[in-house]
Amino acid sequence: EADIYQTPRYLVIGTGKKITLECSQTMGHDKMYWYQQDPGMELHLIHYSYGVNSTEKGDLSSESTVSRIRTEHFPLTLESARPSHTSQYLCASSVRVLNYGYTFGSGTRLTVV
Amino acid sequence: ELKVEQNPLFLSMQEGKNYTIYCNYSTTSDRLYWYRQDPGKSLESLFVLLSNGAVKQEGRLMASLDTKARLSTLHITAAVHDLSATYFCAVDIRGGTNFGNEKLTFGTGTRLTIIP
């Protein structure tokens, strides 16, 4: 059973629209991440947060923005969507304890037309 | 900058055969992960390898880690069709000097197809 939730699961929107992808986790993890993945390709880190009011840009440049006002919530926003933003977006969270890795959400598949 | 490379990128093999997927990384790391991804799905955690010489096995999959060589392997024994998926390795590095400021960097993935 998932402890990290992403909504929506699928989204088709028109160019120029503003969208927010939601990510919430119930595990109390401090660290949260957003990855972007084109179909069948590797995952690229676009944003991460190590705690409330902490956000950093990842290795892949992205026009999206994030916020971390509450520990459990890490939304990603695109102010003006473009077809180049079409991709799958995966949210993850982690805690650094022995033998524990990262938990991934089910992903949001975004199509901009 | 950390680089994580996997090979092969594509692997087609017959049921019952054995094969190994390789994962090389370019800088010191203290944790390595293996994930499975089915088409259109999210990532499923397979193994977390924490130290040099670590070996973990689950069913027909076995993963190992050699931190000196910066190499991990995922070995498939007597493959079955259900193992068809894309397999990713990922490496955990520390950002700066703060303990715990890690980020996960992924390899390119190996798309595995098991042929009956």
Short mmCIF file of C-alpha atoms in Angstrom, two decimals:
data_model
loop_
_atom_site.label_atom_id
_atom_site.label_comp_id
_atom_site.label_asym_id
_atom_site.label_seq_id
_atom_site.Cartn_x
_atom_site.Cartn_y
_atom_site.Cartn_z
CA GLU A 1 0.00 0.00 0.00
CA ALA A 2 1.43 3.35 -1.09
CA ASP A 3 2.56 5.81 1.57
CA ILE A 4 3.37 8.46 -1.02
CA TYR A 5 0.59 9.74 -3.20
CA GLN A 6 0.67 11.61 -6.47
CA THR A 7 -2.27 13.25 -8.21
CA PRO A 8 -3.39 13.37 -10.88
CA ARG A 9 -2.27 10.04 -12.32
CA TYR A 10 -2.78 11.27 -15.89
CA LEU A 11 -3.19 14.82 -17.17
CA VAL A 12 -3.73 16.21 -20.66
CA ILE A 13 -3.71 19.99 -20.89
CA GLY A 14 -3.34 22.73 -23.47
CA THR A 15 -0.26 24.84 -24.05
CA GLY A 16 0.00 27.87 -21.80
CA LYS A 17 -2.02 26.46 -18.92
CA LYS A 18 -0.79 26.57 -15.35
CA ILE A 19 -0.71 23.23 -13.57
CA THR A 20 0.26 21.86 -10.19
CA LEU A 21 1.26 18.25 -9.65
CA GLU A 22 0.56 17.09 -6.12
CA CYS A 23 2.77 14.85 -3.98
CA SER A 24 2.06 13.89 -0.38
CA GLN A 25 3.64 11.35 1.95
CA THR A 26 2.44 10.05 5.28
CA MET A 27 5.75 8.68 6.57
CA GLY A 28 7.14 11.87 8.08
CA HIS A 29 10.16 11.80 5.76
CA ASP A 30 12.26 14.96 5.72
CA LYS A 31 13.62 14.46 2.22
CA MET A 32 11.49 14.69 -0.91
CA TYR A 33 12.37 14.68 -4.60
CA TRP A 34 10.91 15.21 -8.05
CA TYR A 35 12.21 13.22 -11.00
CA GLN A 36 11.34 13.61 -14.68
CA GLN A 37 11.34 10.57 -16.94
CA ASP A 38 10.65 10.26 -20.66
CA PRO A 39 9.19 6.86 -21.64
CA GLY A 40 11.75 4.10 -21.32
CA MET A 41 14.51 6.53 -20.41
CA GLU A 42 16.51 7.31 -17.29
CA LEU A 43 15.21 9.44 -14.46
CA HIS A 44 16.51 12.97 -13.99
CA LEU A 45 16.35 14.86 -10.71
CA ILE A 46 14.66 18.25 -11.21
CA HIS A 47 13.95 19.40 -7.62
CA TYR A 48 14.59 18.26 -4.08
CA SER A 49 13.95 19.33 -0.53
CA TYR A 50 15.65 18.35 2.70
CA GLY A 51 12.95 19.82 4.92
CA VAL A 52 10.34 22.50 5.38
CA ASN A 53 11.22 25.76 3.60
CA SER A 54 14.18 24.06 1.90
CA THR A 55 14.14 23.55 -1.88
CA GLU A 56 16.93 23.07 -4.40
CA LYS A 57 17.16 22.65 -8.14
CA GLY A 58 18.30 19.29 -9.37
CA ASP A 59 20.70 18.16 -12.06
CA LEU A 60 18.31 18.71 -14.96
CA SER A 61 17.21 22.25 -15.65
CA SER A 62 13.47 22.60 -15.37
CA GLU A 63 11.02 25.46 -15.82
CA SER A 64 8.93 24.12 -12.97
CA THR A 65 8.95 25.37 -9.38
CA VAL A 66 8.33 23.64 -6.06
CA SER A 67 7.42 24.55 -2.52
CA ARG A 68 7.75 22.80 0.84
CA ILE A 69 5.53 24.49 3.40
CA ARG A 70 4.59 21.28 5.19
CA THR A 71 6.70 18.18 5.73
CA GLU A 72 4.21 15.91 4.05
CA HIS A 73 3.50 18.01 0.94
CA PHE A 74 5.80 18.81 -2.02
CA PRO A 75 3.84 20.19 -4.99
CA LEU A 76 5.38 20.96 -8.38
CA THR A 77 4.04 23.83 -10.50
CA LEU A 78 4.37 24.71 -14.16
CA GLU A 79 3.31 28.32 -14.75
CA SER A 80 2.88 27.91 -18.50
CA ALA A 81 2.92 24.38 -19.86
CA ARG A 82 4.52 23.60 -23.21
CA PRO A 83 4.65 20.42 -25.32
CA SER A 84 8.31 19.99 -24.26
CA HIS A 85 7.02 19.40 -20.71
CA THR A 86 5.30 16.22 -21.81
CA SER A 87 6.80 13.50 -19.63
CA GLN A 88 6.28 11.36 -16.55
CA TYR A 89 6.94 13.03 -13.20
CA LEU A 90 7.83 10.85 -10.24
CA CYS A 91 7.86 12.03 -6.64
CA ALA A 92 9.96 10.28 -3.99
CA SER A 93 10.77 10.59 -0.30
CA SER A 94 13.48 9.17 1.91
CA VAL A 95 14.93 8.93 5.36
CA ARG A 96 18.50 8.00 6.17
CA VAL A 97 18.24 4.93 8.32
CA LEU A 98 20.06 1.65 7.83
CA ASN A 99 18.76 -0.43 4.97
CA TYR A 100 16.14 2.12 3.94
CA GLY A 101 16.08 3.67 0.52
CA TYR A 102 13.63 5.81 -1.31
CA THR A 103 9.88 5.41 -1.73
CA PHE A 104 8.43 6.44 -5.06
CA GLY A 105 4.93 7.56 -5.87
CA SER A 106 2.94 6.13 -8.75
CA GLY A 107 3.81 9.06 -10.99
CA THR A 108 1.94 11.65 -13.04
CA ARG A 109 1.96 11.22 -16.79
CA LEU A 110 1.64 14.71 -18.27
CA THR A 111 0.77 15.42 -21.89
CA VAL A 112 0.75 19.01 -23.15
CA VAL A 113 -1.01 19.50 -26.46
CA GLU B 1 29.73 15.23 -11.46
CA LEU B 2 28.49 11.74 -10.74
CA LYS B 3 27.98 9.45 -13.72
CA VAL B 4 26.16 6.14 -13.51
CA GLU B 5 26.39 3.80 -16.47
CA GLN B 6 24.58 0.56 -17.08
CA ASN B 7 25.15 -2.08 -19.68
CA PRO B 8 23.69 -3.48 -21.66
CA LEU B 9 20.94 -0.98 -22.46
CA PHE B 10 18.82 -3.66 -24.08
CA LEU B 11 18.86 -7.36 -23.32
CA SER B 12 16.78 -10.05 -24.93
CA MET B 13 17.21 -13.51 -23.51
CA GLN B 14 15.50 -16.85 -23.52
CA GLU B 15 13.71 -18.32 -20.55
CA GLY B 16 15.94 -20.51 -18.44
CA LYS B 17 19.15 -18.64 -19.26
CA ASN B 18 21.42 -16.70 -16.90
CA TYR B 19 22.66 -13.17 -17.44
CA THR B 20 24.24 -10.23 -15.65
CA ILE B 21 23.54 -6.50 -15.81
CA TYR B 22 26.43 -4.19 -14.90
CA CYS B 23 26.34 -0.81 -13.19
CA ASN B 24 29.43 1.42 -12.99
CA TYR B 25 29.59 4.73 -11.18
CA SER B 26 32.19 7.45 -11.22
CA THR B 27 32.57 8.69 -7.66
CA THR B 28 32.61 7.41 -4.11
CA SER B 29 29.22 6.39 -2.84
CA ASP B 30 28.00 4.61 0.25
CA ARG B 31 24.77 3.18 -1.07
CA LEU B 32 23.59 1.60 -4.29
CA TYR B 33 20.04 0.66 -5.23
CA TRP B 34 18.40 -1.55 -7.81
CA TYR B 35 14.87 -0.82 -9.05
CA ARG B 36 12.47 -2.50 -11.40
CA GLN B 37 10.05 -0.56 -13.62
CA ASP B 38 7.23 -2.06 -15.66
CA PRO B 39 5.97 -0.06 -18.69
CA GLY B 40 3.96 2.98 -17.64
CA LYS B 41 4.49 2.23 -13.96
CA SER B 42 6.50 3.66 -11.09
CA LEU B 43 9.65 2.17 -9.57
CA GLU B 44 9.71 -0.94 -7.41
CA SER B 45 12.63 -1.23 -4.99
CA LEU B 46 14.58 -4.48 -5.37
CA PHE B 47 17.79 -4.13 -3.37
CA VAL B 48 19.69 -1.66 -1.20
CA LEU B 49 23.43 -2.40 -1.02
CA LEU B 50 25.21 -0.66 1.81
CA SER B 51 28.81 -1.77 1.89
CA ASN B 52 31.67 -3.26 -0.06
CA GLY B 53 31.13 -6.95 -0.75
CA ALA B 54 27.40 -6.76 -0.02
CA VAL B 55 25.37 -9.46 -1.72
CA LYS B 56 21.60 -9.74 -1.64
CA GLN B 57 19.31 -12.27 -3.25
CA GLU B 58 15.59 -12.37 -3.85
CA GLY B 59 14.20 -15.21 -5.93
CA ARG B 60 16.01 -15.36 -9.27
CA LEU B 61 17.76 -12.00 -8.77
CA MET B 62 21.03 -11.46 -6.96
CA ALA B 63 22.81 -8.12 -6.57
CA SER B 64 26.36 -7.43 -5.45
CA LEU B 65 28.49 -4.37 -4.78
CA ASP B 66 32.23 -3.75 -5.16
CA THR B 67 32.88 -0.22 -3.91
CA LYS B 68 36.59 -0.35 -4.77
CA ALA B 69 35.80 -1.03 -8.42
CA ARG B 70 32.68 1.19 -8.22
CA LEU B 71 30.74 -1.64 -9.75
CA SER B 72 27.47 -3.38 -8.98
CA THR B 73 25.98 -6.36 -10.75
CA LEU B 74 22.45 -7.71 -11.00
CA HIS B 75 22.50 -11.40 -11.87
CA ILE B 76 19.46 -13.18 -13.24
CA THR B 77 19.28 -16.92 -12.80
CA ALA B 78 17.08 -19.15 -14.96
CA ALA B 79 15.07 -16.24 -16.32
CA VAL B 80 11.29 -16.39 -16.53
CA HIS B 81 8.94 -14.20 -18.57
CA ASP B 82 7.72 -12.32 -15.47
CA LEU B 83 11.15 -10.75 -15.11
CA SER B 84 10.67 -8.74 -18.29
CA ALA B 85 10.97 -5.07 -17.25
CA THR B 86 13.42 -2.19 -17.19
CA TYR B 87 16.00 -2.37 -14.41
CA PHE B 88 17.70 0.71 -13.01
CA CYS B 89 20.63 1.06 -10.69
CA ALA B 90 20.95 4.27 -8.70
CA VAL B 91 23.67 5.73 -6.53
CA ASP B 92 23.31 7.79 -3.42
CA ILE B 93 25.84 10.57 -2.85
CA ARG B 94 26.22 13.22 -0.20
CA GLY B 95 25.76 16.84 -1.19
CA GLY B 96 28.34 19.01 0.48
CA THR B 97 29.54 18.25 3.99
CA ASN B 98 26.17 17.82 5.65
CA PHE B 99 25.51 14.24 6.57
CA GLY B 100 22.25 13.12 5.05
CA ASN B 101 22.09 15.56 2.17
CA GLU B 102 22.05 12.77 -0.34
CA LYS B 103 20.62 12.70 -3.83
CA LEU B 104 19.83 9.68 -5.95
CA THR B 105 21.42 9.53 -9.40
CA PHE B 106 20.11 6.92 -11.83
CA GLY B 107 21.75 4.83 -14.48
CA THR B 108 20.42 4.70 -18.02
CA GLY B 109 18.38 1.56 -17.37
CA THR B 110 18.48 -1.93 -18.93
CA ARG B 111 15.40 -3.01 -20.82
CA LEU B 112 15.13 -6.74 -20.32
CA THR B 113 12.91 -8.92 -22.48
CA ILE B 114 12.54 -12.61 -21.68
CA ILE B 115 11.52 -14.71 -24.64
CA PRO B 116 9.51 -17.88 -23.95
#
